[in-house]
Amino acid sequence: MRYDYIVLYASQTGNTKKLATEIFSMLPGRDKDLKPIEEFSADQETETYFIGFWTDHGSCGMDVADLISSLHGKKIALFGTCGAEGTPEYYGDISRKASAWIPADSQFLGAFFCQGKMPIQIRNKYEEMYEGAEDKELIARMLHNFDQALLHPNQEDYDKARGFVESALRRIRETTGER
């Protein structure tokens, strides 16, 4: 089956799935598909992929990297979530690491990342660390970050994702000469 757009995502806690659903809703037309990466098959074809992932040690996991590197001659946009409160520099670093997997004959349309909530086990781990920590201030910041992440992705993140999709679509129009 041929689509105008395919939105694929890897989501461990549901954050990236929420973002993928929002991005999917922003894409024009009806010839589009949304699914987890593990359900993607080669008979689903498009020129334009939006690929989302949760951040694994500052980049994408190998399952995502393998998918990205297999997409030759395509237009590829990346998006995702991470537990850490990010700065533009941090999100840019994630983008650089993940986009390195894009084949040279493909077009990178850009990337969007935002914070996402983490499993409660992470907070429990931080609390345990706090008790015996020499640097309690660092652990307190980690606990604060965890609590802030509970609020994401939020409407502001979705609004920024909308700008990301509009930018990607504008890049496609520029390269194809469409208006």
Backbone as a chain_set.jsonl record, in Angstrom:
{"seq": "MRYDYIVLYASQTGNTKKLATEIFSMLPGRDKDLKPIEEFSADQETETYFIGFWTDHGSCGMDVADLISSLHGKKIALFGTCGAEGTPEYYGDISRKASAWIPADSQFLGAFFCQGKMPIQIRNKYEEMYEGAEDKELIARMLHNFDQALLHPNQEDYDKARGFVESALRRIRETTGER", "coords": {"N": [[0.844, -1.187, 0.0], [0.481, 2.247, -0.73], [1.32, 5.356, 0.696], [0.929, 8.888, 1.479], [2.179, 9.859, 3.726], [3.896, 8.321, 6.447], [3.747, 7.705, 9.828], [5.789, 6.58, 12.229], [6.58, 5.034, 15.339], [8.454, 4.463, 18.372], [7.672, 3.648, 21.548], [8.014, 3.625, 24.955], [6.769, 4.335, 27.355], [4.468, 5.569, 26.574], [4.539, 8.281, 26.01], [5.833, 9.078, 23.571], [4.127, 7.888, 21.779], [1.818, 9.435, 22.178], [2.743, 11.885, 21.183], [3.279, 11.105, 18.551], [0.673, 10.557, 17.665], [-0.449, 13.109, 17.745], [1.177, 14.402, 15.819], [0.534, 12.888, 13.559], [-2.17, 13.656, 13.288], [-1.85, 16.226, 12.396], [-0.905, 16.082, 9.832], [-1.681, 16.544, 6.407], [-4.512, 15.383, 4.433], [-5.758, 12.032, 3.634], [-4.338, 9.817, 2.975], [-2.408, 8.382, 4.759], [-0.543, 6.861, 7.451], [-0.295, 5.486, 10.751], [1.682, 3.945, 13.122], [3.2, 1.615, 15.489], [6.738, 1.105, 15.397], [7.508, -1.615, 15.354], [5.406, -2.809, 14.03], [5.582, -2.067, 11.435], [5.865, -2.755, 7.967], [7.584, -3.629, 4.954], [5.888, -3.503, 2.758], [4.363, -1.317, 3.073], [4.555, 1.736, 1.806], [6.087, 4.911, 1.309], [7.126, 8.242, 0.483], [7.724, 9.937, 2.489], [8.599, 9.912, 5.803], [7.783, 10.177, 9.207], [9.442, 9.722, 12.071], [9.389, 8.564, 15.302], [10.756, 8.386, 18.625], [11.679, 7.248, 21.92], [14.122, 8.691, 24.001], [17.201, 7.165, 24.281], [19.884, 6.98, 26.121], [20.717, 9.468, 25.083], [20.166, 9.314, 22.344], [18.596, 7.506, 19.653], [17.237, 4.162, 19.968], [18.705, 1.013, 18.872], [16.873, -0.409, 17.284], [15.371, 1.611, 16.118], [17.415, 3.022, 14.837], [18.24, 1.074, 12.985], [15.931, 0.937, 11.371], [15.785, 3.605, 10.373], [18.217, 3.736, 8.931], [17.661, 2.04, 6.859], [16.05, 3.327, 5.077], [16.287, 4.4, 2.171], [16.632, 7.098, -0.142], [14.482, 8.642, 0.739], [12.284, 11.024, 2.414], [12.808, 12.2, 5.601], [11.703, 12.836, 8.83], [12.386, 13.428, 12.231], [11.293, 12.774, 15.569], [10.656, 12.99, 19.124], [10.687, 11.989, 22.625], [12.068, 12.702, 25.855], [13.142, 11.982, 29.163], [14.658, 13.82, 30.593], [14.753, 17.296, 31.288], [15.039, 19.287, 28.611], [17.373, 21.375, 26.876], [17.671, 23.619, 24.083], [20.179, 22.967, 23.008], [20.668, 20.399, 24.034], [18.533, 18.941, 22.893], [19.236, 19.361, 20.25], [21.589, 17.893, 20.153], [20.616, 15.269, 20.495], [19.167, 15.095, 18.124], [21.263, 15.318, 16.205], [22.753, 12.971, 16.736], [20.847, 10.922, 16.208], [20.026, 11.514, 13.59], [22.279, 10.914, 12.197], [22.04, 8.364, 11.301], [20.534, 8.486, 9.034], [20.38, 7.699, 5.626], [22.68, 8.839, 3.079], [21.451, 9.398, 0.653], [18.961, 10.236, 1.285], [16.589, 12.744, 2.441], [16.824, 14.87, 5.155], [14.374, 16.179, 7.134], [14.251, 17.586, 9.471], [13.939, 17.879, 13.112], [12.144, 17.255, 16.161], [11.956, 17.49, 19.644], [10.79, 16.806, 22.941], [10.142, 17.01, 26.48], [9.155, 14.159, 28.427], [7.038, 12.237, 30.57], [8.303, 10.002, 33.117], [8.653, 6.563, 34.248], [7.384, 5.675, 37.512], [9.173, 4.167, 38.961], [11.64, 5.253, 38.48], [11.612, 7.628, 39.957], [11.437, 6.504, 42.5], [13.935, 5.258, 42.623], [15.616, 7.516, 42.58], [14.872, 8.655, 45.029], [15.822, 6.704, 46.812], [18.534, 6.947, 46.273], [18.99, 9.482, 47.242], [19.035, 9.319, 50.043], [21.578, 8.243, 50.815], [23.296, 9.921, 49.537], [26.113, 11.966, 48.755], [26.062, 14.295, 47.334], [23.454, 15.823, 47.706], [22.08, 17.913, 46.59], [22.254, 17.561, 43.81], [20.739, 15.195, 43.49], [18.32, 16.144, 44.418], [17.718, 17.955, 42.375], [17.36, 16.119, 40.319], [15.08, 14.792, 41.233], [13.293, 16.935, 41.163], [13.276, 17.418, 38.383], [12.106, 15.004, 37.547], [9.522, 15.34, 38.634], [8.671, 17.59, 37.185], [8.642, 16.504, 34.642], [6.389, 14.948, 34.715], [4.351, 16.461, 33.74], [4.433, 16.449, 31.021], [4.224, 15.041, 27.656], [2.792, 18.25, 26.948], [0.282, 20.806, 26.188], [1.754, 22.971, 25.176], [4.0, 21.633, 24.188], [2.755, 20.163, 22.145], [1.925, 22.28, 20.522], [4.405, 23.242, 19.682], [5.206, 21.0, 18.278], [3.419, 21.138, 16.188], [4.433, 23.356, 14.775], [6.848, 22.204, 13.997], [5.935, 20.162, 12.227], [4.73, 21.759, 10.266], [7.01, 23.091, 9.32], [8.484, 20.915, 8.275], [6.744, 20.089, 6.227], [6.822, 22.38, 4.639], [9.498, 22.283, 3.79], [9.362, 20.014, 2.19], [7.638, 20.91, 0.159], [9.259, 22.929, -0.922], [11.344, 21.437, -2.052], [10.044, 19.946, -3.929], [8.799, 21.76, -5.501], [6.152, 22.327, -5.164], [3.241, 24.268, -4.256]], "CA": [[0.0, 0.0, 0.0], [1.236, 3.497, -0.865], [0.807, 6.465, 1.502], [1.625, 10.172, 1.377], [3.002, 9.964, 4.934], [3.806, 7.266, 7.451], [4.266, 8.099, 11.136], [6.199, 5.396, 12.976], [7.089, 5.431, 16.65], [8.838, 3.52, 19.42], [7.249, 4.305, 22.781], [8.095, 2.731, 26.097], [5.84, 4.744, 28.414], [3.286, 6.181, 25.98], [4.766, 9.683, 25.665], [6.124, 9.235, 22.143], [2.893, 7.526, 21.08], [0.958, 10.626, 22.216], [3.318, 12.847, 20.252], [3.063, 10.56, 17.206], [-0.743, 10.735, 17.35], [-0.616, 14.538, 17.446], [1.83, 14.686, 14.539], [-0.316, 12.253, 12.547], [-3.383, 14.466, 13.093], [-1.462, 17.476, 11.748], [-0.542, 15.845, 8.434], [-2.854, 16.708, 5.539], [-5.007, 14.28, 3.617], [-6.173, 10.764, 4.233], [-3.399, 8.76, 2.612], [-1.356, 8.391, 5.765], [-0.668, 5.755, 8.39], [0.327, 5.659, 12.055], [1.83, 2.646, 13.781], [4.472, 1.351, 16.161], [7.807, 0.649, 14.5], [7.537, -3.069, 15.23], [4.324, -3.256, 13.142], [5.847, -1.578, 10.088], [6.359, -3.741, 7.007], [8.097, -3.022, 3.726], [4.851, -3.299, 1.746], [3.798, 0.011, 3.314], [5.555, 2.576, 1.159], [5.876, 6.342, 1.204], [8.332, 9.041, 0.283], [7.923, 10.772, 3.68], [8.453, 9.232, 7.094], [7.977, 10.849, 10.492], [9.861, 8.619, 12.935], [9.499, 8.999, 16.684], [11.38, 7.45, 19.562], [12.072, 7.71, 23.253], [15.568, 8.897, 24.005], [17.952, 6.104, 24.932], [21.263, 7.441, 26.283], [20.989, 10.621, 24.23], [19.9, 9.072, 20.93], [17.558, 6.5, 19.429], [17.662, 2.773, 20.149], [19.185, 0.36, 17.649], [15.747, -0.764, 16.421], [15.048, 2.82, 15.358], [18.567, 3.28, 13.963], [18.168, 0.117, 11.879], [14.857, 1.368, 10.474], [16.192, 4.842, 9.694], [19.296, 3.472, 7.971], [17.144, 1.248, 5.739], [15.152, 4.153, 4.266], [17.063, 5.086, 1.132], [15.913, 7.943, -1.088], [13.228, 9.085, 1.364], [12.257, 12.237, 3.227], [12.704, 11.678, 6.963], [11.63, 13.762, 9.954], [12.522, 12.714, 13.497], [10.71, 13.415, 16.756], [10.716, 12.104, 20.261], [10.582, 12.466, 23.989], [13.116, 12.289, 26.783], [12.792, 12.287, 30.543], [15.392, 14.997, 31.054], [14.325, 18.592, 30.779], [16.04, 19.587, 27.607], [17.667, 22.693, 26.338], [17.823, 23.492, 22.624], [21.449, 22.297, 22.721], [20.496, 18.972, 24.33], [17.676, 18.389, 21.849], [20.042, 19.361, 19.027], [22.528, 16.777, 20.245], [19.834, 14.065, 20.201], [18.881, 15.141, 16.689], [22.502, 15.018, 15.454], [23.103, 11.555, 16.898], [19.867, 10.059, 15.533], [19.998, 11.777, 12.142], [23.481, 10.323, 11.594], [21.633, 7.085, 10.712], [19.805, 8.73, 7.78], [21.254, 7.478, 4.468], [23.103, 10.043, 2.353], [20.545, 9.669, -0.462], [17.667, 10.663, 1.832], [16.525, 14.143, 2.864], [16.458, 15.085, 6.553], [13.417, 17.277, 7.204], [14.332, 18.25, 10.76], [13.615, 17.075, 14.282], [11.48, 17.897, 17.296], [11.991, 16.708, 20.872], [10.25, 17.441, 24.139], [10.211, 16.2, 27.684], [8.054, 13.225, 28.648], [7.071, 11.663, 31.927], [9.076, 8.773, 33.315], [8.005, 5.612, 35.155], [7.542, 5.991, 38.935], [10.347, 3.458, 39.472], [12.774, 6.181, 38.386], [11.545, 8.504, 41.139], [11.777, 5.676, 43.663], [15.386, 5.087, 42.587], [16.196, 8.792, 42.999], [14.639, 8.809, 46.468], [16.768, 5.816, 47.482], [19.859, 7.541, 46.1], [19.061, 10.705, 48.052], [19.346, 8.979, 51.435], [23.006, 8.054, 51.037], [24.061, 10.746, 48.596], [26.976, 13.057, 49.208], [25.592, 15.489, 46.624], [21.992, 15.809, 47.813], [21.551, 18.942, 45.691], [22.112, 16.929, 42.49], [19.603, 14.268, 43.538], [17.122, 16.994, 44.54], [17.43, 18.448, 41.013], [16.84, 14.978, 39.562], [13.698, 14.609, 41.706], [12.518, 18.057, 40.607], [13.112, 17.14, 36.955], [11.113, 13.936, 37.439], [8.201, 15.913, 38.904], [8.331, 18.446, 36.047], [8.387, 15.641, 33.482], [5.027, 14.406, 34.818], [3.44, 17.377, 33.052], [4.744, 16.436, 29.584], [4.037, 16.188, 26.78], [1.639, 19.101, 27.25], [-0.22, 21.567, 25.033], [2.86, 23.749, 24.604], [4.785, 20.685, 23.382], [1.985, 19.867, 20.932], [1.99, 23.474, 19.674], [5.739, 23.24, 19.059], [5.187, 19.901, 17.3], [2.698, 21.664, 15.016], [5.411, 24.156, 14.035], [7.788, 21.244, 13.409], [5.273, 19.529, 11.08], [4.594, 22.793, 9.228], [8.345, 23.301, 8.765], [8.809, 19.745, 7.454], [5.921, 20.144, 5.013], [7.35, 23.481, 3.83], [10.723, 21.769, 3.153], [8.943, 19.104, 1.12], [7.132, 21.745, -0.945], [10.394, 23.615, -1.53], [12.146, 20.515, -2.856], [9.245, 19.393, -5.032], [8.27, 22.863, -6.272], [4.708, 22.503, -4.916], [2.859, 25.492, -3.531]], "C": [[0.883, 1.241, 0.0], [0.542, 4.605, -0.082], [1.55, 7.75, 1.164], [2.607, 10.327, 2.539], [2.814, 8.715, 5.782], [4.476, 7.802, 8.719], [4.522, 6.81, 11.907], [6.775, 5.846, 14.31], [7.484, 4.224, 17.488], [8.536, 4.233, 20.734], [7.259, 3.307, 23.921], [7.037, 3.052, 27.146], [4.574, 5.411, 27.892], [3.466, 7.633, 25.569], [4.962, 9.882, 24.17], [4.916, 8.84, 21.314], [1.934, 8.711, 21.054], [1.44, 11.665, 21.212], [3.103, 12.397, 18.804], [1.615, 10.765, 16.765], [-1.034, 12.189, 17.001], [-0.03, 14.878, 16.08], [1.004, 14.107, 13.394], [-1.532, 13.118, 12.246], [-3.088, 15.772, 12.361], [-1.122, 17.305, 10.271], [-1.786, 15.907, 7.563], [-3.266, 15.415, 4.837], [-5.372, 13.043, 4.405], [-5.212, 9.62, 3.942], [-2.18, 8.807, 3.523], [-1.612, 7.249, 6.733], [0.135, 6.068, 9.641], [0.457, 4.295, 12.699], [3.154, 2.546, 14.527], [5.489, 0.793, 15.17], [7.768, -0.858, 14.297], [6.421, -3.62, 14.339], [4.521, -2.81, 11.695], [6.35, -2.718, 9.212], [6.699, -3.038, 5.696], [7.033, -2.824, 2.656], [4.093, -1.994, 1.964], [4.844, 1.011, 2.851], [5.11, 4.032, 1.171], [7.192, 7.007, 0.856], [8.704, 9.764, 1.575], [7.593, 10.015, 4.957], [8.667, 10.216, 8.237], [8.251, 9.727, 11.483], [10.121, 9.143, 14.337], [10.088, 7.932, 17.58], [11.564, 8.095, 20.921], [13.595, 7.745, 23.271], [16.252, 7.854, 24.877], [19.422, 6.518, 24.966], [21.614, 8.53, 25.267], [20.784, 10.417, 22.751], [18.722, 8.103, 20.808], [18.123, 5.112, 19.716], [18.068, 2.158, 18.82], [18.05, -0.082, 16.738], [15.352, 0.412, 15.543], [16.173, 3.132, 14.38], [18.556, 2.345, 12.755], [17.09, 0.513, 10.873], [15.289, 2.59, 9.67], [17.219, 4.535, 8.611], [18.835, 2.645, 6.775], [16.307, 2.067, 4.756], [15.942, 4.999, 3.266], [16.158, 5.888, 0.204], [14.594, 8.477, -0.553], [13.399, 10.449, 2.027], [11.957, 11.778, 4.651], [12.721, 12.82, 7.972], [11.667, 12.938, 11.236], [11.851, 13.497, 14.62], [10.819, 12.459, 17.924], [10.595, 12.802, 21.591], [11.769, 11.97, 24.804], [12.712, 12.729, 28.187], [13.459, 13.55, 31.052], [14.795, 16.262, 30.461], [15.404, 19.08, 29.833], [16.195, 21.058, 27.316], [17.715, 22.536, 24.822], [19.115, 22.764, 22.241], [21.327, 20.788, 22.951], [19.643, 18.311, 23.256], [18.413, 18.346, 20.513], [21.032, 18.216, 18.995], [21.823, 15.447, 19.949], [19.572, 13.977, 18.702], [20.11, 14.765, 15.864], [22.848, 13.534, 15.535], [22.151, 10.647, 16.126], [19.88, 10.266, 14.021], [21.24, 11.244, 11.441], [23.153, 8.988, 10.922], [20.903, 7.26, 9.375], [20.76, 8.537, 6.608], [21.527, 8.782, 3.707], [22.162, 10.385, 1.201], [19.132, 10.042, 0.002], [17.754, 12.116, 2.267], [16.053, 14.21, 4.308], [15.597, 16.338, 6.638], [13.45, 18.036, 8.526], [13.882, 17.338, 11.882], [12.921, 17.929, 15.333], [11.534, 16.952, 18.492], [11.4, 17.515, 22.008], [10.375, 16.483, 25.315], [8.992, 15.294, 27.772], [8.176, 12.601, 30.022], [7.779, 10.317, 31.943], [8.313, 7.835, 34.247], [8.314, 5.952, 36.623], [8.755, 5.285, 39.544], [11.592, 4.349, 39.437], [12.789, 7.103, 39.604], [11.919, 7.722, 42.394], [13.292, 5.478, 43.758], [16.083, 6.36, 43.064], [16.039, 8.999, 44.5], [15.594, 7.928, 47.274], [18.18, 6.383, 47.419], [20.053, 8.739, 47.037], [19.52, 10.408, 49.472], [20.845, 8.887, 51.687], [23.895, 8.964, 50.211], [24.925, 11.785, 49.299], [26.503, 14.365, 48.586], [24.059, 15.474, 46.583], [21.357, 16.838, 46.874], [21.324, 18.375, 44.286], [20.889, 16.012, 42.466], [18.297, 15.058, 43.668], [16.731, 17.564, 43.174], [16.848, 17.332, 40.15], [15.386, 14.695, 39.958], [12.795, 15.707, 41.157], [12.254, 17.845, 39.111], [12.057, 16.059, 36.741], [9.709, 14.517, 37.601], [7.748, 16.832, 37.769], [7.961, 17.618, 34.821], [6.978, 15.047, 33.52], [4.016, 15.225, 34.029], [3.589, 17.336, 31.53], [4.471, 15.074, 28.965], [2.744, 16.925, 27.114], [1.243, 19.908, 26.011], [0.873, 22.401, 24.378], [3.747, 22.855, 23.726], [4.066, 20.371, 22.073], [1.99, 21.059, 19.972], [3.34, 23.56, 18.963], [5.843, 22.124, 18.016], [4.469, 20.347, 16.028], [3.642, 22.5, 14.149], [6.43, 23.279, 13.334], [7.186, 20.604, 12.157], [5.138, 20.539, 9.941], [5.934, 23.06, 8.546], [8.745, 22.137, 7.853], [8.026, 19.764, 6.151], [6.385, 21.261, 4.08], [8.626, 23.023, 3.104], [10.386, 20.824, 2.004], [8.469, 19.913, -0.084], [8.279, 22.445, -1.671], [11.199, 22.695, -2.444], [11.373, 19.96, -4.039], [8.665, 20.494, -5.919], [6.778, 23.054, -6.104], [4.455, 23.811, -4.192], [1.927, 25.176, -2.418]], "O": [[1.919, 1.271, 0.663], [-0.673, 4.778, -0.181], [2.659, 7.715, 0.631], [3.71, 10.848, 2.375], [1.731, 8.131, 5.832], [5.608, 8.283, 8.689], [3.599, 6.049, 12.199], [7.386, 6.911, 14.403], [6.939, 3.129, 17.343], [9.085, 5.301, 21.003], [6.596, 2.271, 23.863], [6.471, 2.146, 27.757], [3.699, 5.779, 28.676], [2.627, 8.171, 24.847], [4.334, 10.752, 23.567], [4.7, 9.406, 20.243], [1.302, 8.974, 20.031], [0.643, 12.252, 20.48], [2.784, 13.21, 17.937], [1.363, 11.112, 15.611], [-1.784, 12.467, 16.064], [-0.667, 15.563, 15.279], [0.802, 14.767, 12.375], [-1.892, 13.299, 11.083], [-3.99, 16.361, 11.765], [-1.06, 18.291, 9.536], [-2.833, 15.38, 7.938], [-2.471, 14.489, 4.676], [-5.309, 13.001, 5.633], [-5.268, 8.575, 4.59], [-1.088, 9.209, 3.124], [-2.725, 6.732, 6.833], [1.114, 6.813, 9.6], [-0.526, 3.563, 12.816], [4.102, 3.28, 14.246], [5.13, 0.094, 14.222], [7.975, -1.333, 13.181], [6.48, -4.781, 13.932], [3.713, -3.14, 10.828], [7.153, -3.542, 9.647], [6.155, -1.978, 5.384], [7.248, -2.047, 1.725], [3.271, -1.606, 1.133], [5.913, 1.113, 3.454], [3.924, 4.341, 1.059], [8.251, 6.384, 0.931], [9.855, 10.163, 1.752], [6.473, 9.547, 5.16], [9.622, 10.992, 8.229], [7.392, 8.875, 11.711], [10.945, 10.032, 14.547], [9.941, 6.735, 17.332], [11.599, 9.318, 21.054], [14.26, 6.928, 22.634], [15.924, 7.687, 26.052], [20.123, 6.418, 23.959], [22.689, 8.504, 24.667], [21.189, 11.267, 21.958], [17.956, 7.915, 21.753], [19.338, 4.913, 19.707], [17.8, 2.725, 17.761], [18.237, -0.13, 15.523], [15.036, 0.238, 14.366], [15.916, 3.468, 13.223], [18.829, 2.772, 11.633], [17.307, 0.435, 9.664], [15.175, 2.611, 8.445], [17.1, 5.026, 7.489], [19.55, 2.559, 5.776], [15.901, 1.554, 3.713], [16.22, 6.173, 3.51], [15.079, 5.44, -0.186], [13.678, 8.738, -1.332], [14.513, 10.953, 2.177], [10.985, 11.062, 4.89], [13.624, 13.657, 7.973], [11.052, 11.875, 11.316], [11.845, 14.728, 14.618], [11.046, 11.263, 17.741], [10.426, 14.018, 21.679], [12.387, 10.955, 24.482], [12.022, 13.733, 28.361], [12.88, 14.275, 31.862], [14.389, 16.298, 29.3], [16.554, 19.26, 30.231], [15.278, 21.86, 27.488], [17.794, 21.411, 24.329], [19.14, 22.026, 21.256], [21.826, 19.994, 22.153], [19.989, 17.238, 22.762], [18.239, 17.409, 19.734], [21.289, 17.635, 17.941], [22.364, 14.6, 19.238], [19.734, 12.921, 18.091], [20.006, 13.976, 14.924], [23.194, 12.914, 14.529], [22.591, 9.708, 15.463], [19.759, 9.308, 13.258], [21.254, 11.132, 10.215], [23.907, 8.529, 10.064], [20.681, 6.281, 8.663], [21.834, 9.138, 6.583], [20.705, 9.699, 3.7], [22.079, 11.548, 0.807], [18.217, 10.148, -0.815], [18.845, 12.658, 2.442], [15.001, 13.668, 4.647], [16.033, 17.426, 6.263], [12.743, 19.032, 8.68], [13.496, 16.19, 11.659], [13.086, 19.148, 15.387], [11.205, 15.771, 18.38], [11.493, 18.742, 22.038], [10.677, 15.301, 25.149], [7.925, 15.623, 27.254], [9.271, 12.457, 30.565], [7.844, 9.604, 30.942], [7.415, 8.277, 34.963], [9.393, 6.46, 36.927], [9.306, 5.756, 40.539], [12.487, 4.208, 40.27], [13.837, 7.334, 40.208], [12.639, 8.231, 43.253], [13.861, 5.525, 44.849], [17.025, 6.298, 43.854], [16.964, 9.464, 45.167], [16.116, 8.357, 48.302], [18.931, 6.31, 48.392], [21.147, 8.968, 47.553], [20.308, 11.164, 50.042], [21.33, 9.412, 52.689], [25.114, 8.794, 50.189], [24.525, 12.393, 50.292], [26.537, 15.415, 49.228], [23.454, 15.155, 45.56], [20.229, 16.653, 46.418], [20.316, 18.678, 43.649], [20.097, 16.053, 41.525], [17.281, 14.674, 43.088], [15.545, 17.647, 42.854], [15.949, 17.571, 39.344], [14.558, 14.39, 39.1], [11.669, 15.443, 40.736], [11.141, 18.067, 38.635], [11.21, 16.182, 35.856], [8.815, 14.226, 36.806], [6.565, 16.851, 37.428], [7.071, 17.99, 34.056], [6.431, 14.682, 32.48], [2.942, 14.729, 33.689], [2.937, 18.108, 30.827], [4.484, 14.06, 29.664], [1.745, 16.321, 27.505], [1.797, 19.717, 24.928], [0.91, 22.523, 23.154], [4.189, 23.27, 22.654], [4.693, 20.318, 21.015], [2.05, 20.879, 18.756], [3.407, 23.909, 17.784], [6.497, 22.294, 16.987], [4.866, 19.976, 14.923], [3.646, 22.364, 12.926], [6.835, 23.568, 12.208], [7.859, 20.514, 11.13], [5.403, 20.211, 8.785], [5.987, 23.235, 7.329], [9.289, 22.36, 6.771], [8.581, 19.487, 5.088], [6.345, 21.104, 2.86], [8.812, 23.34, 1.929], [11.05, 20.836, 0.968], [8.858, 19.63, -1.217], [8.27, 22.543, -2.898], [11.682, 23.125, -3.492], [11.965, 19.55, -5.037], [8.1, 20.203, -6.973], [6.18, 23.857, -6.82], [5.361, 24.385, -3.587], [1.497, 26.076, -1.697]]}, "num_chains": 1, "name": "protein.A"}
